[in-house]
Tab-separated table of C-alpha atoms in Angstrom:
chain	number	residue	atom	x	y	z
T	1	MET	CA	-6.680	85.774	-13.842
T	2	ILE	CA	-4.592	86.076	-11.401
T	3	ASP	CA	-5.330	87.624	-8.172
T	4	ARG	CA	-2.724	89.260	-5.597
T	5	PHE	CA	-1.730	86.391	-3.998
T	6	GLY	CA	-0.441	84.780	-7.238
T	7	ARG	CA	-3.649	82.196	-7.725
T	8	THR	CA	-4.862	81.862	-10.975
T	9	ILE	CA	-8.796	81.936	-10.735
T	10	ASP	CA	-9.871	80.019	-13.691
T	11	TYR	CA	-13.423	78.571	-12.521
T	12	ILE	CA	-16.773	80.431	-12.096
T	13	ARG	CA	-20.101	78.999	-9.665
T	14	ILE	CA	-23.100	80.539	-11.323
T	15	SER	CA	-26.187	80.428	-8.999
T	16	VAL	CA	-29.182	80.911	-11.628
T	17	THR	CA	-31.541	81.260	-8.808
T	18	ASP	CA	-32.424	81.138	-5.397
T	19	ARG	CA	-35.146	79.050	-5.064
T	20	CYS	CA	-35.224	75.167	-4.285
T	21	ASN	CA	-37.910	72.487	-4.155
T	22	LEU	CA	-35.617	71.267	-0.627
T	23	ARG	CA	-35.253	73.143	2.543
T	24	CYS	CA	-32.224	71.182	3.528
T	25	ARG	CA	-31.496	71.897	7.048
T	26	TYR	CA	-28.076	72.329	6.978
T	27	CYS	CA	-28.577	74.483	3.968
T	28	MET	CA	-31.868	77.133	3.918
T	29	PRO	CA	-34.389	77.764	7.169
T	30	GLU	CA	-37.438	75.609	6.877
T	31	GLU	CA	-39.275	79.038	5.840
T	32	GLY	CA	-37.063	79.134	2.596
T	33	VAL	CA	-35.089	82.570	1.888
T	34	PRO	CA	-36.690	86.207	0.726
T	35	MET	CA	-37.085	85.502	-2.757
T	36	LEU	CA	-36.074	87.787	-4.862
T	37	GLU	CA	-37.845	89.812	-7.400
T	38	HIS	CA	-37.645	88.415	-10.941
T	39	GLU	CA	-36.071	92.008	-12.136
T	40	ASP	CA	-33.674	91.536	-9.450
T	41	ILE	CA	-32.062	88.030	-11.327
T	42	LEU	CA	-30.025	88.123	-13.611
T	43	HIS	CA	-31.405	87.313	-16.992
T	44	PHE	CA	-29.689	84.109	-19.019
T	45	GLU	CA	-28.448	87.170	-21.665
T	46	GLU	CA	-26.791	89.008	-19.133
T	47	ILE	CA	-25.233	85.942	-17.232
T	48	VAL	CA	-23.842	84.857	-20.908
T	49	ALA	CA	-22.265	88.240	-21.699
T	50	PHE	CA	-20.689	88.618	-18.209
T	51	MET	CA	-19.578	85.023	-19.196
T	52	ARG	CA	-18.122	86.255	-22.599
T	53	VAL	CA	-16.006	88.607	-20.873
T	54	ALA	CA	-14.970	86.266	-17.870
T	55	ILE	CA	-13.984	83.044	-20.127
T	56	SER	CA	-11.854	85.932	-22.835
T	57	GLU	CA	-10.203	87.003	-19.449
T	58	GLY	CA	-9.158	83.541	-18.355
T	59	ILE	CA	-11.981	81.467	-17.253
T	60	VAL	CA	-12.529	77.956	-18.566
T	61	LYS	CA	-14.163	75.892	-16.216
T	62	VAL	CA	-18.102	76.692	-15.453
T	63	ARG	CA	-20.721	74.888	-12.692
T	64	LEU	CA	-24.218	76.009	-12.751
T	65	THR	CA	-25.751	75.526	-9.004
T	66	GLY	CA	-28.801	77.394	-6.804
T	67	GLY	CA	-30.657	77.337	-5.071
T	68	GLU	CA	-31.921	74.053	-7.745
T	69	PRO	CA	-30.385	75.031	-11.267
T	70	LEU	CA	-33.287	73.016	-12.614
T	71	HIS	CA	-35.953	74.950	-10.775
T	72	ARG	CA	-35.143	77.832	-12.791
T	73	PRO	CA	-37.117	78.339	-16.256
T	74	GLY	CA	-34.938	77.461	-19.182
T	75	ILE	CA	-32.135	76.303	-17.992
T	76	VAL	CA	-31.587	73.804	-20.548
T	77	ASP	CA	-30.764	76.710	-22.970
T	78	LEU	CA	-28.651	78.322	-20.654
T	79	VAL	CA	-26.711	75.200	-20.872
T	80	ARG	CA	-26.923	75.500	-24.757
T	81	MET	CA	-25.991	79.081	-24.657
T	82	LEU	CA	-22.625	78.742	-22.541
T	83	LEU	CA	-21.289	75.962	-24.232
T	84	ALA	CA	-21.441	78.258	-27.536
T	85	ILE	CA	-19.248	80.458	-25.828
T	86	SER	CA	-15.441	80.077	-27.625
T	87	GLY	CA	-13.277	79.212	-25.168
T	88	LEU	CA	-15.311	77.300	-21.995
T	89	GLN	CA	-13.781	74.565	-21.801
T	90	ASP	CA	-16.241	72.583	-19.111
T	91	LEU	CA	-19.654	73.173	-17.775
T	92	SER	CA	-20.860	71.041	-14.903
T	93	LEU	CA	-23.924	71.288	-12.721
T	94	THR	CA	-25.033	70.447	-9.455
T	95	THR	CA	-28.415	69.403	-8.211
T	96	ASN	CA	-30.562	67.622	-5.722
T	97	GLY	CA	-31.823	65.268	-8.128
T	98	ILE	CA	-34.799	65.323	-7.798
T	99	LEU	CA	-35.670	66.810	-11.409
T	100	LEU	CA	-33.027	65.202	-13.388
T	101	PRO	CA	-35.469	62.165	-14.472
T	102	GLN	CA	-37.077	65.334	-16.260
T	103	PHE	CA	-34.137	66.938	-17.668
T	104	ALA	CA	-31.314	64.789	-17.700
T	105	GLY	CA	-31.833	63.838	-21.645
T	106	GLU	CA	-32.265	67.485	-22.472
T	107	LEU	CA	-28.801	68.544	-20.887
T	108	LYS	CA	-27.036	65.605	-22.237
T	109	ALA	CA	-28.066	66.567	-25.654
T	110	ALA	CA	-27.706	70.476	-25.272
T	111	GLY	CA	-23.893	69.088	-24.285
T	112	LEU	CA	-23.728	69.072	-20.184
T	113	LYS	CA	-21.608	65.816	-19.678
T	114	ARG	CA	-21.609	65.970	-15.641
T	115	VAL	CA	-23.123	66.593	-13.011
T	116	ASN	CA	-23.006	66.777	-8.977
T	117	ILE	CA	-25.993	65.035	-6.839
T	118	GLY	CA	-26.381	66.652	-3.338
T	119	LEU	CA	-27.436	63.401	-2.091
T	120	PRO	CA	-27.056	63.779	2.005
T	121	SER	CA	-28.616	59.960	3.147
T	122	LEU	CA	-29.451	56.763	2.023
T	123	ASP	CA	-31.769	56.551	4.568
T	124	PRO	CA	-35.170	57.255	3.619
T	125	THR	CA	-36.486	58.674	7.366
T	126	VAL	CA	-32.604	60.620	7.697
T	127	TYR	CA	-33.361	61.934	4.015
T	128	ALA	CA	-36.716	62.613	4.250
T	129	HIS	CA	-35.556	64.609	8.174
T	130	LEU	CA	-32.482	66.486	6.598
T	131	THR	CA	-34.443	67.974	3.210
T	132	ARG	CA	-37.601	68.570	4.831
T	133	LEU	CA	-39.617	68.030	1.599
T	134	GLY	CA	-37.608	65.537	-0.124
T	135	SER	CA	-38.279	61.884	-0.939
T	136	LEU	CA	-34.926	59.199	-1.017
T	137	ASP	CA	-36.961	57.172	-3.630
T	138	SER	CA	-37.242	60.638	-5.932
T	139	ALA	CA	-33.505	61.267	-5.426
T	140	LEU	CA	-32.562	57.545	-6.312
T	141	ALA	CA	-34.799	58.072	-9.624
T	142	GLY	CA	-32.482	61.514	-10.267
T	143	LEU	CA	-29.552	59.301	-9.711
T	144	LYS	CA	-30.450	56.724	-12.096
T	145	ALA	CA	-31.277	58.835	-14.737
T	146	ALA	CA	-28.341	60.691	-14.437
T	147	VAL	CA	-26.537	56.736	-14.593
T	148	ASP	CA	-29.035	55.709	-18.043
T	149	THR	CA	-28.029	59.225	-19.443
T	150	GLY	CA	-24.559	58.803	-19.591
T	151	PHE	CA	-23.416	61.806	-17.647
T	152	SER	CA	-19.675	61.314	-16.839
T	153	PRO	CA	-18.471	61.656	-14.012
T	154	ILE	CA	-21.149	61.474	-11.380
T	155	LYS	CA	-20.118	62.934	-8.314
T	156	LEU	CA	-22.251	62.864	-5.183
T	157	ASN	CA	-21.967	65.198	-2.511
T	158	VAL	CA	-22.649	64.133	1.430
T	159	VAL	CA	-22.400	67.029	3.817
T	160	VAL	CA	-21.567	64.529	7.042
T	161	LEU	CA	-23.526	65.636	10.429
T	162	ARG	CA	-22.358	64.270	13.796
T	163	GLY	CA	-25.056	61.866	14.687
T	164	VAL	CA	-27.409	62.680	11.666
T	165	ASN	CA	-25.947	60.917	8.980
T	166	ASP	CA	-22.644	59.711	9.589
T	167	ASP	CA	-23.011	56.118	8.761
T	168	LEU	CA	-20.681	56.174	5.780
T	169	ALA	CA	-21.056	52.329	5.159
T	170	PRO	CA	-24.076	52.563	3.040
T	171	TYR	CA	-22.531	54.873	0.556
T	172	LEU	CA	-19.036	52.371	0.266
T	173	ASP	CA	-21.831	49.864	-0.750
T	174	LEU	CA	-23.323	52.240	-3.808
T	175	THR	CA	-19.425	52.348	-4.759
T	176	ARG	CA	-19.600	49.272	-5.190
T	177	ARG	CA	-22.555	48.841	-7.979
T	178	LEU	CA	-22.369	52.071	-9.480
T	179	PRO	CA	-19.973	54.243	-11.377
T	180	VAL	CA	-20.555	57.169	-8.595
T	181	GLU	CA	-17.270	60.063	-6.610
T	182	VAL	CA	-19.122	59.671	-3.445
T	183	ARG	CA	-17.747	62.839	-1.843
T	184	PHE	CA	-18.155	63.348	1.916
T	185	ILE	CA	-17.762	66.981	3.047
T	186	GLU	CA	-17.103	68.346	6.407
T	187	TYR	CA	-20.345	70.738	7.802
T	188	MET	CA	-19.548	73.939	7.292
T	189	PRO	CA	-21.120	76.248	10.054
T	190	ILE	CA	-22.677	78.864	7.996
T	191	GLY	CA	-25.874	77.278	7.600
T	192	PRO	CA	-28.952	77.824	9.581
T	193	LEU	CA	-27.835	75.254	11.842
T	194	GLY	CA	-25.290	76.896	13.009
T	195	GLU	CA	-23.363	74.475	15.763
T	196	ASP	CA	-20.037	73.484	15.251
T	197	HIS	CA	-21.211	70.288	17.335
T	198	TYR	CA	-22.205	68.942	13.822
T	199	LEU	CA	-18.875	68.707	12.402
T	200	VAL	CA	-16.795	65.272	11.628
T	201	PRO	CA	-13.148	66.520	11.092
T	202	ALA	CA	-12.111	64.914	7.715
T	203	ALA	CA	-9.302	62.305	9.884
T	204	GLU	CA	-12.449	61.420	11.651
T	205	LEU	CA	-13.937	60.280	8.434
T	206	ARG	CA	-10.736	58.809	7.652
T	207	ARG	CA	-10.737	56.317	10.283
T	208	LYS	CA	-14.360	55.510	9.630
T	209	LEU	CA	-13.674	54.430	6.040
T	210	GLU	CA	-10.633	52.749	7.178
T	211	ALA	CA	-12.951	50.636	9.225
T	212	LEU	CA	-15.768	49.856	6.657
T	213	ALA	CA	-13.946	48.267	4.124
T	214	PRO	CA	-10.117	48.005	2.848
T	215	LEU	CA	-9.490	50.791	0.212
T	216	GLU	CA	-7.080	51.325	-2.489
T	217	PRO	CA	-5.744	54.334	-4.049
T	218	ALA	CA	-8.006	55.661	-7.259
T	219	ASP	CA	-7.616	58.201	-9.596
T	220	LYS	CA	-9.002	61.935	-9.165
T	221	PRO	CA	-11.695	61.947	-11.728
T	222	ARG	CA	-12.226	65.189	-13.861
T	223	GLY	CA	-13.536	67.997	-12.254
T	224	ASN	CA	-12.890	71.319	-10.572
T	225	GLY	CA	-13.681	70.475	-6.901
T	226	PRO	CA	-11.151	70.264	-4.049
T	227	ALA	CA	-11.463	66.502	-3.208
T	228	GLN	CA	-8.643	65.121	-1.966
T	229	GLU	CA	-7.441	61.157	-1.170
T	230	TYR	CA	-9.825	59.343	-4.048
T	231	ARG	CA	-10.047	55.964	-2.817
T	232	ARG	CA	-12.021	52.734	-3.969
T	233	ILE	CA	-13.001	49.409	-2.895
T	234	PRO	CA	-10.992	46.595	-4.856
T	235	GLY	CA	-12.617	46.219	-7.984
T	236	ALA	CA	-15.398	48.867	-7.305
T	237	PRO	CA	-16.880	50.947	-10.329
T	238	GLY	CA	-17.208	53.609	-7.831
T	239	THR	CA	-15.040	55.725	-5.461
T	240	VAL	CA	-15.158	57.632	-2.097
T	241	ALA	CA	-13.137	61.345	-1.184
T	242	LEU	CA	-12.737	63.722	0.938
T	243	ILE	CA	-13.372	67.654	1.263
T	244	ALA	CA	-12.548	68.969	4.116
T	245	PRO	CA	-13.274	72.834	3.828
T	246	VAL	CA	-13.089	73.635	7.678
T	247	THR	CA	-10.087	71.761	9.074
T	248	GLU	CA	-8.069	70.720	5.919
T	249	HIS	CA	-8.955	74.071	4.475
T	250	PHE	CA	-7.915	74.671	0.719
T	251	CYS	CA	-7.391	78.760	0.240
T	252	PRO	CA	-3.372	78.396	-0.654
T	253	THR	CA	-5.152	76.692	-4.015
T	254	CYS	CA	-8.520	78.401	-4.103
T	255	ASN	CA	-9.593	79.353	-8.203
T	256	ARG	CA	-12.839	80.284	-8.272
T	257	LEU	CA	-15.550	83.166	-7.817
T	258	ARG	CA	-19.350	83.057	-7.763
T	259	LEU	CA	-21.228	85.070	-9.540
T	260	LEU	CA	-25.110	84.727	-7.393
T	261	ALA	CA	-28.662	85.082	-8.776
T	262	ASP	CA	-29.024	88.660	-8.241
T	263	GLY	CA	-25.555	89.515	-10.333
T	264	HIS	CA	-23.202	90.038	-7.329
T	265	LEU	CA	-19.469	88.448	-7.288
T	266	ARG	CA	-18.797	86.864	-4.232
T	267	LEU	CA	-14.990	86.392	-3.980
T	268	CYS	CA	-15.287	83.856	-0.786
T	269	LEU	CA	-18.178	81.546	-0.038
T	270	PHE	CA	-17.304	82.134	3.451
T	271	GLY	CA	-16.144	85.944	3.101
T	272	ALA	CA	-19.232	88.522	2.828
T	273	ASP	CA	-17.117	90.519	0.005
T	274	GLU	CA	-19.442	91.101	-2.932
T	275	ILE	CA	-19.224	93.030	-6.024
T	276	ASP	CA	-22.698	93.790	-8.357
T	277	THR	CA	-22.383	93.519	-11.613
T	278	LYS	CA	-25.610	94.629	-12.368
T	279	PRO	CA	-24.523	98.457	-12.998
T	280	ALA	CA	-22.111	97.032	-16.022
T	281	LEU	CA	-25.099	95.242	-17.250
T	282	ARG	CA	-28.170	97.145	-17.143
T	283	PRO	CA	-29.263	98.955	-19.044
T	284	VAL	CA	-26.690	97.986	-21.889
T	285	VAL	CA	-23.919	95.686	-21.361
T	286	ASN	CA	-20.830	97.637	-20.942
T	287	GLU	CA	-17.829	95.231	-21.777
T	288	GLU	CA	-15.110	97.458	-20.246
T	289	ALA	CA	-16.588	98.107	-17.090
T	290	LEU	CA	-17.607	94.169	-16.320
T	291	ARG	CA	-13.341	93.526	-17.246
T	292	ALA	CA	-12.955	96.343	-14.923
T	293	LEU	CA	-14.943	94.688	-11.936
T	294	LEU	CA	-12.754	91.520	-12.635
T	295	VAL	CA	-9.821	93.043	-12.133
T	296	ARG	CA	-11.036	94.609	-8.757
T	297	ALA	CA	-12.571	90.965	-7.814
T	298	MET	CA	-8.413	89.748	-8.405
T	299	GLN	CA	-7.583	92.941	-6.255
T	300	GLN	CA	-10.148	92.504	-3.245
T	301	LYS	CA	-10.255	88.301	-3.091
T	302	PRO	CA	-9.284	87.282	0.143
T	303	GLU	CA	-6.211	85.512	1.165
T	304	CYS	CA	-8.628	82.670	3.292
T	305	MET	CA	-11.454	82.678	4.619
T	306	PRO	CA	-11.685	84.018	8.178
T	307	GLU	CA	-10.542	82.355	11.336
T	308	THR	CA	-13.164	82.856	12.995
T	309	ALA	CA	-17.030	82.504	11.954
T	310	GLY	CA	-18.613	85.823	11.481
T	311	ASP	CA	-21.883	87.467	9.367
T	312	TYR	CA	-21.471	86.040	6.003
T	313	GLY	CA	-24.314	88.182	4.214
T	314	ARG	CA	-26.367	85.380	2.896
T	315	ALA	CA	-27.852	81.800	3.453
T	316	MET	CA	-25.653	78.973	2.199
T	317	GLY	CA	-28.784	77.998	0.063
T	318	SER	CA	-28.234	81.618	-1.889
T	319	ILE	CA	-24.614	81.558	-2.226
T	320	GLY	CA	-24.690	78.234	-4.014
T	321	GLY	CA	-21.933	76.788	-1.941
């Protein structure tokens, strides 16, 4: 699929649930978000029906997100169902890691090869503050389960907030010990925090990293993400990288769509424009209508995110960002 700006769209992020066992301050308000009713959420069979059409039209990479995807009952079955679709080349999953000790083995047996884990701090107090409901010990147990199970690559997502979790040194130490890809991500003022003063620009993150340790270039691991400038401490098994969606946005190379838990196809993380797929899935699947929706998505996908903050329509936790 090629949009009107000549970009090849070959990647879909699927939010399988709006529910989460954490309440990260940059993602969800403390009370959570209004929960969707069961009948409003796509069934696994509907997700698979949509993806069969999308893959036949050129999608080759899929990531499962949430909310917390491991919170959705039967998630291992969905992994198995998606991997059975001919033409899908890569399937990955983003999680906060809390439930990985329970699910890592089953996910690997179902065919999942790699995971991203949100790990906003390696300080127990800061982690508890940022996640509100989380324990660093539980998150690290999830990371250990991912390593022990053999997922590769394992990417750690760190949304950096100025004055809160902007000490990068513990993550560099982690790369000395584990084969993980730590990605420092600029805070996007789309969540409940809102304020721009939390943003630590990528240029500043570079300077912080360079001041902490000598770093050498490293190969970019397999994956779909926009992380750049992979570096490693000489001899370390892990790497660090930067994702700069605000100060060095990657709109010209955007290759993705987002299928949300309620069946809406979101065309841009920062844009409220969505296309409802449910009329093409219920009461019966209409494959031609689904193809027409994908054509419409290619026509409507914006060239770039808005220049100024606006109404994003949903909380980050409901978008799977």
